[in-house]
Amino acid sequence: ALLSAGAVQAAEYPDHSINMIVPFSAGGPTDNVARSLAEAMRPTLGQTIVVENKAGAGGTIGTSQVARAKPDGYSILLMHIGFSTAPSLYKNPNYDAKTSFEPIGLVVDVPMTIIARSDFPANNIKELVEYVKANKDKVSLANAGIGAASHLCGTMFSQAIGVDLLTIPYKGTGPAMNDLLGKQVDLLCDQTTNTTQHIKAGTVKAYAVTSKERVATLPDLPTMQESGFKDFEVGIWHGMWAPAGTPKPVTDKLVSALQAGVANPEFQKRMAALGATVLTKEANPEALAKKVEQQVPQWADLFKKAGVEAQ
Ligand code: MLT
């Protein structure tokens, strides 16, 4: 029988480079994961994956652009937990977390670190909380926009200490980190995939990690739970999606390239050095679909409790 055009196209896929959209600025944690993953997936696909940063609105601009892209496998999305918080934070994020995408798989889980500019007058989390409470109108907290992981962590921190912090939004925590290093902003909660090098170099002050256990590459950094914030735990899971309607033979190829990518020793070494856990067993569509299913209502509850309204 004649092969349908779709089947022919899928059989040749990919016959040119693929665009991986990162919905945050270059140089931030999401970008760091994407560029390492793109390199690790290239051998299986036999084509280059070009990482494109489409930043803004906490990642929803880039995410919605992929939702509207041609479903031919040449536009894919690398996004994280923000995929599941946006539905609670944006009245119209211009995509539907359940129907606009084909899930390809989970990639990594990344802990967050609460850090400050290197001359901030607090040397441990206790002093930090005291100082923030005593100077609540002066202390500024950077994030990558409403719906970003840094916004989620910042909201959890503000809620935990009962202080509504002045927040400065950036298009990614790459630029936010630049301002923190330049002492233009006071605090940031960001992922170890962006903060590890600065914490080790002492160019920022670090107070705690948000994971249940300490991070092997930052052994001296206490967890928030050790520091008395017993329910404070957040890990930034990252996933890969293709637009809804991408043919199955194409998404199957993306799944196998992702699975080879996360198993790649170079990728695994780099992620370990940055405190990230590679989700090798969950690099599949079912695991990602299940994760989104569980996370959307979980964060809807948190934001409702925090009195954060969708905008
Ligand atoms: C965030 O959600 O805070 C982003 O990961 C920041 C970034 O990747 O630039």
PDB file of C-alpha atoms and ligand atoms in Angstrom:
ATOM      1  CA  ALA A   1       0.000   0.000   0.000  1.00  0.00           C
ATOM      2  CA  LEU A   2       1.151   3.588  -0.614  1.00  0.00           C
ATOM      3  CA  LEU A   3       2.811   5.075   2.446  1.00  0.00           C
ATOM      4  CA  SER A   4       0.943   8.192   3.661  1.00  0.00           C
ATOM      5  CA  ALA A   5       2.892  11.467   3.470  1.00  0.00           C
ATOM      6  CA  GLY A   6       3.066  11.480   7.294  1.00  0.00           C
ATOM      7  CA  ALA A   7       4.552   7.988   7.357  1.00  0.00           C
ATOM      8  CA  VAL A   8       7.164   8.908   4.727  1.00  0.00           C
ATOM      9  CA  GLN A   9       8.064  12.081   6.639  1.00  0.00           C
ATOM     10  CA  ALA A  10       8.281  10.131   9.909  1.00  0.00           C
ATOM     11  CA  ALA A  11      10.464   7.456   8.286  1.00  0.00           C
ATOM     12  CA  GLU A  12      13.006  10.129   7.270  1.00  0.00           C
ATOM     13  CA  TYR A  13      12.773  12.022  10.566  1.00  0.00           C
ATOM     14  CA  PRO A  14      14.934  13.848  11.419  1.00  0.00           C
ATOM     15  CA  ASP A  15      16.392  15.002   8.136  1.00  0.00           C
ATOM     16  CA  HIS A  16      17.454  18.450   9.424  1.00  0.00           C
ATOM     17  CA  SER A  17      18.262  20.171  12.742  1.00  0.00           C
ATOM     18  CA  ILE A  18      15.683  20.254  15.533  1.00  0.00           C
ATOM     19  CA  ASN A  19      14.835  23.353  17.639  1.00  0.00           C
ATOM     20  CA  MET A  20      14.723  22.784  21.408  1.00  0.00           C
ATOM     21  CA  ILE A  21      12.928  25.754  22.978  1.00  0.00           C
ATOM     22  CA  VAL A  22      14.067  26.842  26.440  1.00  0.00           C
ATOM     23  CA  PRO A  23      11.508  29.314  27.839  1.00  0.00           C
ATOM     24  CA  PHE A  24      14.102  31.208  29.908  1.00  0.00           C
ATOM     25  CA  SER A  25      17.171  33.347  29.141  1.00  0.00           C
ATOM     26  CA  ALA A  26      20.462  31.754  28.152  1.00  0.00           C
ATOM     27  CA  GLY A  27      22.886  31.035  30.991  1.00  0.00           C
ATOM     28  CA  GLY A  28      20.294  29.905  33.534  1.00  0.00           C
ATOM     29  CA  PRO A  29      19.610  26.442  35.000  1.00  0.00           C
ATOM     30  CA  THR A  30      17.063  25.382  32.375  1.00  0.00           C
ATOM     31  CA  ASP A  31      19.427  26.462  29.606  1.00  0.00           C
ATOM     32  CA  ASN A  32      22.306  24.541  31.238  1.00  0.00           C
ATOM     33  CA  VAL A  33      20.284  21.324  31.287  1.00  0.00           C
ATOM     34  CA  ALA A  34      19.028  21.854  27.719  1.00  0.00           C
ATOM     35  CA  ARG A  35      22.456  22.425  26.179  1.00  0.00           C
ATOM     36  CA  SER A  36      23.966  19.367  27.886  1.00  0.00           C
ATOM     37  CA  LEU A  37      20.970  17.231  26.898  1.00  0.00           C
ATOM     38  CA  ALA A  38      20.976  18.465  23.276  1.00  0.00           C
ATOM     39  CA  GLU A  39      24.615  17.351  22.964  1.00  0.00           C
ATOM     40  CA  ALA A  40      23.812  13.960  24.516  1.00  0.00           C
ATOM     41  CA  MET A  41      20.846  13.347  22.158  1.00  0.00           C
ATOM     42  CA  ARG A  42      22.635  14.289  18.927  1.00  0.00           C
ATOM     43  CA  PRO A  43      24.341  10.919  18.211  1.00  0.00           C
ATOM     44  CA  THR A  44      21.016   9.026  18.298  1.00  0.00           C
ATOM     45  CA  LEU A  45      19.193  11.561  16.100  1.00  0.00           C
ATOM     46  CA  GLY A  46      22.075  12.152  13.709  1.00  0.00           C
ATOM     47  CA  GLN A  47      21.061  15.810  13.587  1.00  0.00           C
ATOM     48  CA  THR A  48      21.990  18.889  15.607  1.00  0.00           C
ATOM     49  CA  ILE A  49      19.554  20.100  18.243  1.00  0.00           C
ATOM     50  CA  VAL A  50      19.598  23.917  18.255  1.00  0.00           C
ATOM     51  CA  VAL A  51      18.704  25.363  21.680  1.00  0.00           C
ATOM     52  CA  GLU A  52      16.592  28.505  21.333  1.00  0.00           C
ATOM     53  CA  ASN A  53      15.813  30.751  24.319  1.00  0.00           C
ATOM     54  CA  LYS A  54      12.284  32.181  24.133  1.00  0.00           C
ATOM     55  CA  ALA A  55      11.961  33.839  27.541  1.00  0.00           C
ATOM     56  CA  GLY A  56       9.241  35.742  29.370  1.00  0.00           C
ATOM     57  CA  ALA A  57       6.172  35.429  31.594  1.00  0.00           C
ATOM     58  CA  GLY A  58       7.723  32.765  33.814  1.00  0.00           C
ATOM     59  CA  GLY A  59       8.302  30.417  30.885  1.00  0.00           C
ATOM     60  CA  THR A  60       4.746  30.504  29.522  1.00  0.00           C
ATOM     61  CA  ILE A  61       5.705  32.457  26.379  1.00  0.00           C
ATOM     62  CA  GLY A  62       8.180  29.846  25.153  1.00  0.00           C
ATOM     63  CA  THR A  63       5.930  26.993  26.280  1.00  0.00           C
ATOM     64  CA  SER A  64       2.926  28.350  24.364  1.00  0.00           C
ATOM     65  CA  GLN A  65       5.072  28.924  21.261  1.00  0.00           C
ATOM     66  CA  VAL A  66       5.888  25.206  21.159  1.00  0.00           C
ATOM     67  CA  ALA A  67       2.212  24.375  21.752  1.00  0.00           C
ATOM     68  CA  ARG A  68       1.453  26.286  18.526  1.00  0.00           C
ATOM     69  CA  ALA A  69       4.449  25.017  16.515  1.00  0.00           C
ATOM     70  CA  LYS A  70       4.073  22.604  13.583  1.00  0.00           C
ATOM     71  CA  PRO A  71       3.706  19.074  15.073  1.00  0.00           C
ATOM     72  CA  ASP A  72       6.504  17.663  12.860  1.00  0.00           C
ATOM     73  CA  GLY A  73       9.121  16.889  15.520  1.00  0.00           C
ATOM     74  CA  TYR A  74      11.326  19.865  14.615  1.00  0.00           C
ATOM     75  CA  SER A  75      10.155  21.991  17.578  1.00  0.00           C
ATOM     76  CA  ILE A  76      10.443  20.476  21.060  1.00  0.00           C
ATOM     77  CA  LEU A  77      10.161  22.007  24.534  1.00  0.00           C
ATOM     78  CA  LEU A  78      12.501  21.621  27.503  1.00  0.00           C
ATOM     79  CA  MET A  79      10.618  22.950  30.531  1.00  0.00           C
ATOM     80  CA  HIS A  80      10.331  22.184  34.220  1.00  0.00           C
ATOM     81  CA  ILE A  81       7.887  22.267  37.151  1.00  0.00           C
ATOM     82  CA  GLY A  82       6.686  25.655  35.918  1.00  0.00           C
ATOM     83  CA  PHE A  83       4.737  23.724  33.274  1.00  0.00           C
ATOM     84  CA  SER A  84       2.478  22.594  36.142  1.00  0.00           C
ATOM     85  CA  THR A  85       2.321  25.826  38.168  1.00  0.00           C
ATOM     86  CA  ALA A  86       1.384  28.108  35.250  1.00  0.00           C
ATOM     87  CA  PRO A  87      -2.216  26.787  35.053  1.00  0.00           C
ATOM     88  CA  SER A  88      -2.751  28.189  38.603  1.00  0.00           C
ATOM     89  CA  LEU A  89      -0.968  31.480  37.941  1.00  0.00           C
ATOM     90  CA  TYR A  90      -2.114  32.558  34.465  1.00  0.00           C
ATOM     91  CA  LYS A  91      -5.768  32.892  33.501  1.00  0.00           C
ATOM     92  CA  ASN A  92      -4.687  32.243  29.916  1.00  0.00           C
ATOM     93  CA  PRO A  93      -1.182  30.743  29.609  1.00  0.00           C
ATOM     94  CA  ASN A  94      -2.001  30.102  25.878  1.00  0.00           C
ATOM     95  CA  TYR A  95      -1.569  26.361  26.289  1.00  0.00           C
ATOM     96  CA  ASP A  96      -3.375  23.514  27.999  1.00  0.00           C
ATOM     97  CA  ALA A  97      -1.082  21.424  30.218  1.00  0.00           C
ATOM     98  CA  LYS A  98      -3.174  18.339  29.405  1.00  0.00           C
ATOM     99  CA  THR A  99      -3.989  18.644  25.695  1.00  0.00           C
ATOM    100  CA  SER A 100      -1.466  20.937  23.940  1.00  0.00           C
ATOM    101  CA  PHE A 101       1.512  18.564  24.069  1.00  0.00           C
ATOM    102  CA  GLU A 102       2.761  15.027  23.534  1.00  0.00           C
ATOM    103  CA  PRO A 103       4.919  14.104  26.573  1.00  0.00           C
ATOM    104  CA  ILE A 104       8.325  12.685  25.602  1.00  0.00           C
ATOM    105  CA  GLY A 105       9.753  12.065  29.079  1.00  0.00           C
ATOM    106  CA  LEU A 106      11.206  13.352  32.343  1.00  0.00           C
ATOM    107  CA  VAL A 107      14.877  14.373  32.308  1.00  0.00           C
ATOM    108  CA  VAL A 108      16.357  15.558  35.627  1.00  0.00           C
ATOM    109  CA  ASP A 109      15.324  16.624  39.118  1.00  0.00           C
ATOM    110  CA  VAL A 110      17.235  19.625  40.500  1.00  0.00           C
ATOM    111  CA  PRO A 111      17.371  20.898  44.102  1.00  0.00           C
ATOM    112  CA  MET A 112      17.161  24.624  44.851  1.00  0.00           C
ATOM    113  CA  THR A 113      19.427  26.730  47.036  1.00  0.00           C
ATOM    114  CA  ILE A 114      18.544  29.837  49.002  1.00  0.00           C
ATOM    115  CA  ILE A 115      21.375  32.300  48.347  1.00  0.00           C
ATOM    116  CA  ALA A 116      22.207  35.985  48.854  1.00  0.00           C
ATOM    117  CA  ARG A 117      24.678  38.526  47.540  1.00  0.00           C
ATOM    118  CA  SER A 118      28.097  37.836  49.076  1.00  0.00           C
ATOM    119  CA  ASP A 119      27.986  40.836  51.474  1.00  0.00           C
ATOM    120  CA  PHE A 120      24.460  40.188  52.777  1.00  0.00           C
ATOM    121  CA  PRO A 121      24.448  40.715  56.580  1.00  0.00           C
ATOM    122  CA  ALA A 122      23.338  37.174  57.585  1.00  0.00           C
ATOM    123  CA  ASN A 123      25.604  34.149  57.944  1.00  0.00           C
ATOM    124  CA  ASN A 124      23.080  31.372  58.430  1.00  0.00           C
ATOM    125  CA  ILE A 125      19.402  30.740  57.784  1.00  0.00           C
ATOM    126  CA  LYS A 126      18.411  31.817  61.309  1.00  0.00           C
ATOM    127  CA  GLU A 127      20.127  35.214  60.904  1.00  0.00           C
ATOM    128  CA  LEU A 128      18.659  35.452  57.381  1.00  0.00           C
ATOM    129  CA  VAL A 129      15.088  35.032  58.627  1.00  0.00           C
ATOM    130  CA  GLU A 130      15.677  37.506  61.486  1.00  0.00           C
ATOM    131  CA  TYR A 131      17.226  40.087  59.153  1.00  0.00           C
ATOM    132  CA  VAL A 132      14.460  39.700  56.537  1.00  0.00           C
ATOM    133  CA  LYS A 133      11.751  40.088  59.205  1.00  0.00           C
ATOM    134  CA  ALA A 134      13.464  43.187  60.641  1.00  0.00           C
ATOM    135  CA  ASN A 135      14.007  44.775  57.195  1.00  0.00           C
ATOM    136  CA  LYS A 136      11.028  43.458  55.239  1.00  0.00           C
ATOM    137  CA  ASP A 137      10.613  46.633  53.147  1.00  0.00           C
ATOM    138  CA  LYS A 138      14.260  46.774  52.128  1.00  0.00           C
ATOM    139  CA  VAL A 139      15.139  43.186  51.160  1.00  0.00           C
ATOM    140  CA  SER A 140      14.685  42.279  47.462  1.00  0.00           C
ATOM    141  CA  LEU A 141      14.197  38.765  46.074  1.00  0.00           C
ATOM    142  CA  ALA A 142      14.959  38.007  42.430  1.00  0.00           C
ATOM    143  CA  ASN A 143      13.077  35.449  40.338  1.00  0.00           C
ATOM    144  CA  ALA A 144      12.496  34.461  36.710  1.00  0.00           C
ATOM    145  CA  GLY A 145       8.904  35.666  36.584  1.00  0.00           C
ATOM    146  CA  ILE A 146       5.553  34.436  37.877  1.00  0.00           C
ATOM    147  CA  GLY A 147       5.456  30.652  37.383  1.00  0.00           C
ATOM    148  CA  ALA A 148       9.205  30.146  37.358  1.00  0.00           C
ATOM    149  CA  ALA A 149      10.790  27.629  39.751  1.00  0.00           C
ATOM    150  CA  SER A 150      12.527  30.547  41.442  1.00  0.00           C
ATOM    151  CA  HIS A 151       9.103  32.190  41.909  1.00  0.00           C
ATOM    152  CA  LEU A 152       7.668  28.963  43.357  1.00  0.00           C
ATOM    153  CA  CYS A 153      10.539  28.633  45.841  1.00  0.00           C
ATOM    154  CA  GLY A 154      10.357  32.350  46.673  1.00  0.00           C
ATOM    155  CA  THR A 155       6.618  32.035  47.364  1.00  0.00           C
ATOM    156  CA  MET A 156       7.235  29.019  49.608  1.00  0.00           C
ATOM    157  CA  PHE A 157       9.981  30.903  51.469  1.00  0.00           C
ATOM    158  CA  SER A 158       7.871  34.063  51.921  1.00  0.00           C
ATOM    159  CA  GLN A 159       4.994  31.914  53.147  1.00  0.00           C
ATOM    160  CA  ALA A 160       7.257  29.993  55.549  1.00  0.00           C
ATOM    161  CA  ILE A 161       8.661  33.137  57.195  1.00  0.00           C
ATOM    162  CA  GLY A 162       5.441  35.149  56.934  1.00  0.00           C
ATOM    163  CA  VAL A 163       7.034  38.036  55.035  1.00  0.00           C
ATOM    164  CA  ASP A 164       5.884  39.283  51.619  1.00  0.00           C
ATOM    165  CA  LEU A 165       9.214  40.038  49.940  1.00  0.00           C
ATOM    166  CA  LEU A 166       9.739  42.714  47.262  1.00  0.00           C
ATOM    167  CA  THR A 167      10.367  40.596  44.150  1.00  0.00           C
ATOM    168  CA  ILE A 168      12.360  41.602  41.076  1.00  0.00           C
ATOM    169  CA  PRO A 169      11.420  39.505  38.012  1.00  0.00           C
ATOM    170  CA  TYR A 170      13.988  38.636  35.334  1.00  0.00           C
ATOM    171  CA  LYS A 171      13.628  36.642  32.107  1.00  0.00           C
ATOM    172  CA  GLY A 172      15.705  33.879  33.658  1.00  0.00           C
ATOM    173  CA  THR A 173      17.895  33.263  36.685  1.00  0.00           C
ATOM    174  CA  GLY A 174      20.953  33.640  34.474  1.00  0.00           C
ATOM    175  CA  PRO A 175      20.447  37.439  34.390  1.00  0.00           C
ATOM    176  CA  ALA A 176      19.153  37.358  37.989  1.00  0.00           C
ATOM    177  CA  MET A 177      22.406  35.739  39.100  1.00  0.00           C
ATOM    178  CA  ASN A 178      24.400  38.449  37.296  1.00  0.00           C
ATOM    179  CA  ASP A 179      22.591  41.101  39.351  1.00  0.00           C
ATOM    180  CA  LEU A 180      23.083  39.103  42.553  1.00  0.00           C
ATOM    181  CA  LEU A 181      26.816  38.860  41.834  1.00  0.00           C
ATOM    182  CA  GLY A 182      26.734  42.600  41.123  1.00  0.00           C
ATOM    183  CA  LYS A 183      24.948  43.182  44.453  1.00  0.00           C
ATOM    184  CA  GLN A 184      21.976  44.818  42.681  1.00  0.00           C
ATOM    185  CA  VAL A 185      19.538  42.416  44.343  1.00  0.00           C
ATOM    186  CA  ASP A 186      19.663  40.683  47.741  1.00  0.00           C
ATOM    187  CA  LEU A 187      18.231  37.146  47.589  1.00  0.00           C
ATOM    188  CA  LEU A 188      17.526  34.407  45.060  1.00  0.00           C
ATOM    189  CA  CYS A 189      16.244  30.868  45.309  1.00  0.00           C
ATOM    190  CA  ASP A 190      17.733  29.065  42.332  1.00  0.00           C
ATOM    191  CA  GLN A 191      18.641  25.599  41.166  1.00  0.00           C
ATOM    192  CA  THR A 192      22.015  23.984  41.861  1.00  0.00           C
ATOM    193  CA  THR A 193      22.502  23.719  38.068  1.00  0.00           C
ATOM    194  CA  ASN A 194      23.119  27.479  38.223  1.00  0.00           C
ATOM    195  CA  THR A 195      24.295  28.142  41.777  1.00  0.00           C
ATOM    196  CA  THR A 196      26.839  25.364  42.523  1.00  0.00           C
ATOM    197  CA  GLN A 197      29.802  27.118  40.905  1.00  0.00           C
ATOM    198  CA  HIS A 198      29.058  30.421  42.678  1.00  0.00           C
ATOM    199  CA  ILE A 199      28.547  28.795  46.068  1.00  0.00           C
ATOM    200  CA  LYS A 200      31.860  26.922  45.726  1.00  0.00           C
ATOM    201  CA  ALA A 201      33.620  30.109  44.564  1.00  0.00           C
ATOM    202  CA  GLY A 202      32.161  32.070  47.502  1.00  0.00           C
ATOM    203  CA  THR A 203      30.791  34.762  45.167  1.00  0.00           C
ATOM    204  CA  VAL A 204      27.362  34.307  46.774  1.00  0.00           C
ATOM    205  CA  LYS A 205      26.274  33.389  50.309  1.00  0.00           C
ATOM    206  CA  ALA A 206      24.349  30.094  50.571  1.00  0.00           C
ATOM    207  CA  TYR A 207      21.959  29.237  53.409  1.00  0.00           C
ATOM    208  CA  ALA A 208      20.108  26.009  52.618  1.00  0.00           C
ATOM    209  CA  VAL A 209      19.068  23.482  49.997  1.00  0.00           C
ATOM    210  CA  THR A 210      15.401  22.633  49.393  1.00  0.00           C
ATOM    211  CA  SER A 211      15.898  18.865  48.907  1.00  0.00           C
ATOM    212  CA  LYS A 212      15.048  16.308  51.602  1.00  0.00           C
ATOM    213  CA  GLU A 213      18.681  15.189  51.801  1.00  0.00           C
ATOM    214  CA  ARG A 214      21.829  17.289  51.544  1.00  0.00           C
ATOM    215  CA  VAL A 215      23.337  17.625  48.066  1.00  0.00           C
ATOM    216  CA  ALA A 216      26.550  15.571  47.654  1.00  0.00           C
ATOM    217  CA  THR A 217      28.367  18.370  45.796  1.00  0.00           C
ATOM    218  CA  LEU A 218      27.414  20.903  48.524  1.00  0.00           C
ATOM    219  CA  PRO A 219      27.901  18.773  51.666  1.00  0.00           C
ATOM    220  CA  ASP A 220      28.136  21.702  54.108  1.00  0.00           C
ATOM    221  CA  LEU A 221      24.819  23.234  53.062  1.00  0.00           C
ATOM    222  CA  PRO A 222      22.005  22.252  55.464  1.00  0.00           C
ATOM    223  CA  THR A 223      18.585  21.338  54.159  1.00  0.00           C
ATOM    224  CA  MET A 224      15.618  23.607  54.877  1.00  0.00           C
ATOM    225  CA  GLN A 225      14.174  20.732  56.932  1.00  0.00           C
ATOM    226  CA  GLU A 226      17.328  20.562  59.100  1.00  0.00           C
ATOM    227  CA  SER A 227      16.980  24.334  59.486  1.00  0.00           C
ATOM    228  CA  GLY A 228      13.582  24.019  61.076  1.00  0.00           C
ATOM    229  CA  PHE A 229      11.330  24.361  58.008  1.00  0.00           C
ATOM    230  CA  LYS A 230       9.923  20.876  58.334  1.00  0.00           C
ATOM    231  CA  ASP A 231       7.606  20.776  55.296  1.00  0.00           C
ATOM    232  CA  PHE A 232       9.832  22.858  53.043  1.00  0.00           C
ATOM    233  CA  GLU A 233      10.820  20.592  50.171  1.00  0.00           C
ATOM    234  CA  VAL A 234      10.847  21.296  46.443  1.00  0.00           C
ATOM    235  CA  GLY A 235      12.713  19.592  43.606  1.00  0.00           C
ATOM    236  CA  ILE A 236      12.621  21.046  40.104  1.00  0.00           C
ATOM    237  CA  TRP A 237      11.740  18.231  37.735  1.00  0.00           C
ATOM    238  CA  HIS A 238      12.375  18.904  34.029  1.00  0.00           C
ATOM    239  CA  GLY A 239      10.557  17.309  31.091  1.00  0.00           C
ATOM    240  CA  MET A 240      10.576  17.279  27.318  1.00  0.00           C
ATOM    241  CA  TRP A 241       7.440  17.753  25.216  1.00  0.00           C
ATOM    242  CA  ALA A 242       6.473  17.916  21.537  1.00  0.00           C
ATOM    243  CA  PRO A 243       3.375  19.695  20.182  1.00  0.00           C
ATOM    244  CA  ALA A 244       0.141  17.682  20.294  1.00  0.00           C
ATOM    245  CA  GLY A 245      -0.400  15.860  17.008  1.00  0.00           C
ATOM    246  CA  THR A 246       3.273  15.043  16.415  1.00  0.00           C
ATOM    247  CA  PRO A 247       3.130  11.602  14.686  1.00  0.00           C
ATOM    248  CA  LYS A 248       3.925   8.617  16.914  1.00  0.00           C
ATOM    249  CA  PRO A 249       6.880   7.363  14.791  1.00  0.00           C
ATOM    250  CA  VAL A 250       8.410  10.827  15.342  1.00  0.00           C
ATOM    251  CA  THR A 251       7.755  10.970  19.100  1.00  0.00           C
ATOM    252  CA  ASP A 252       9.056   7.382  19.384  1.00  0.00           C
ATOM    253  CA  LYS A 253      12.362   8.542  17.866  1.00  0.00           C
ATOM    254  CA  LEU A 254      12.476  11.469  20.290  1.00  0.00           C
ATOM    255  CA  VAL A 255      11.819   9.103  23.225  1.00  0.00           C
ATOM    256  CA  SER A 256      14.669   6.790  22.194  1.00  0.00           C
ATOM    257  CA  ALA A 257      17.001   9.777  21.686  1.00  0.00           C
ATOM    258  CA  LEU A 258      16.036  11.133  25.113  1.00  0.00           C
ATOM    259  CA  GLN A 259      16.644   7.753  26.744  1.00  0.00           C
ATOM    260  CA  ALA A 260      20.063   7.491  25.109  1.00  0.00           C
ATOM    261  CA  GLY A 261      20.753  11.101  26.126  1.00  0.00           C
ATOM    262  CA  VAL A 262      19.990  10.679  29.824  1.00  0.00           C
ATOM    263  CA  ALA A 263      22.025   7.443  29.860  1.00  0.00           C
ATOM    264  CA  ASN A 264      25.014   9.213  28.269  1.00  0.00           C
ATOM    265  CA  PRO A 265      27.979   9.066  30.721  1.00  0.00           C
ATOM    266  CA  GLU A 266      29.105  12.620  29.923  1.00  0.00           C
ATOM    267  CA  PHE A 267      25.578  13.949  30.604  1.00  0.00           C
ATOM    268  CA  GLN A 268      25.344  11.968  33.825  1.00  0.00           C
ATOM    269  CA  LYS A 269      28.736  13.234  35.028  1.00  0.00           C
ATOM    270  CA  ARG A 270      27.869  16.856  34.267  1.00  0.00           C
ATOM    271  CA  MET A 271      24.468  16.654  35.984  1.00  0.00           C
ATOM    272  CA  ALA A 272      25.982  14.973  39.060  1.00  0.00           C
ATOM    273  CA  ALA A 273      28.569  17.762  39.335  1.00  0.00           C
ATOM    274  CA  LEU A 274      25.701  20.276  39.278  1.00  0.00           C
ATOM    275  CA  GLY A 275      23.699  18.487  41.995  1.00  0.00           C
ATOM    276  CA  ALA A 276      21.016  17.237  39.577  1.00  0.00           C
ATOM    277  CA  THR A 277      19.504  13.726  39.661  1.00  0.00           C
ATOM    278  CA  VAL A 278      19.071  12.179  36.217  1.00  0.00           C
ATOM    279  CA  LEU A 279      15.624  10.542  35.925  1.00  0.00           C
ATOM    280  CA  THR A 280      16.746   7.662  33.695  1.00  0.00           C
ATOM    281  CA  LYS A 281      13.830   5.390  34.691  1.00  0.00           C
ATOM    282  CA  GLU A 282      11.246   8.098  34.042  1.00  0.00           C
ATOM    283  CA  ALA A 283      12.508   9.261  30.655  1.00  0.00           C
ATOM    284  CA  ASN A 284       9.258   8.102  29.036  1.00  0.00           C
ATOM    285  CA  PRO A 285       5.870   9.621  28.062  1.00  0.00           C
ATOM    286  CA  GLU A 286       3.852   7.759  30.731  1.00  0.00           C
ATOM    287  CA  ALA A 287       6.041   8.979  33.611  1.00  0.00           C
ATOM    288  CA  LEU A 288       5.886  12.595  32.406  1.00  0.00           C
ATOM    289  CA  ALA A 289       2.114  12.474  31.854  1.00  0.00           C
ATOM    290  CA  LYS A 290       1.677  11.049  35.375  1.00  0.00           C
ATOM    291  CA  LYS A 291       3.942  13.730  36.868  1.00  0.00           C
ATOM    292  CA  VAL A 292       1.926  16.555  35.262  1.00  0.00           C
ATOM    293  CA  GLU A 293      -1.338  14.915  36.345  1.00  0.00           C
ATOM    294  CA  GLN A 294      -0.148  14.891  39.957  1.00  0.00           C
ATOM    295  CA  GLN A 295       1.623  18.286  40.036  1.00  0.00           C
ATOM    296  CA  VAL A 296      -1.040  20.591  38.565  1.00  0.00           C
ATOM    297  CA  PRO A 297      -3.498  20.108  41.472  1.00  0.00           C
ATOM    298  CA  GLN A 298      -0.689  19.994  44.067  1.00  0.00           C
ATOM    299  CA  TRP A 299       0.544  23.498  43.203  1.00  0.00           C
ATOM    300  CA  ALA A 300      -2.989  24.797  42.716  1.00  0.00           C
ATOM    301  CA  ASP A 301      -3.504  23.970  46.425  1.00  0.00           C
ATOM    302  CA  LEU A 302      -0.286  25.693  47.496  1.00  0.00           C
ATOM    303  CA  PHE A 303      -1.048  28.892  45.610  1.00  0.00           C
ATOM    304  CA  LYS A 304      -4.636  28.927  46.863  1.00  0.00           C
ATOM    305  CA  LYS A 305      -3.354  28.625  50.466  1.00  0.00           C
ATOM    306  CA  ALA A 306      -0.810  31.382  49.778  1.00  0.00           C
ATOM    307  CA  GLY A 307      -3.590  33.601  48.436  1.00  0.00           C
ATOM    308  CA  VAL A 308      -1.819  33.880  45.080  1.00  0.00           C
ATOM    309  CA  GLU A 309      -4.373  34.654  42.352  1.00  0.00           C
ATOM    310  CA  ALA A 310      -4.074  33.782  38.653  1.00  0.00           C
ATOM    311  CA  GLN A 311      -3.400  36.870  36.558  1.00  0.00           C
TER     312      GLN A 311
HETATM  313  C1  MLT B   1      13.239  29.313  36.853  1.00  0.00           C
HETATM  314  O1  MLT B   1      12.215  28.688  36.740  1.00  0.00           O
HETATM  315  O2  MLT B   1      13.564  30.021  37.792  1.00  0.00           O
HETATM  316  C2  MLT B   1      14.122  29.103  35.717  1.00  0.00           C
HETATM  317  O3  MLT B   1      14.636  27.812  35.804  1.00  0.00           O
HETATM  318  C3  MLT B   1      15.170  30.100  35.627  1.00  0.00           C
HETATM  319  C4  MLT B   1      16.008  29.816  34.442  1.00  0.00           C
HETATM  320  O4  MLT B   1      16.115  28.658  34.024  1.00  0.00           O
HETATM  321  O5  MLT B   1      16.560  30.789  33.953  1.00  0.00           O
END
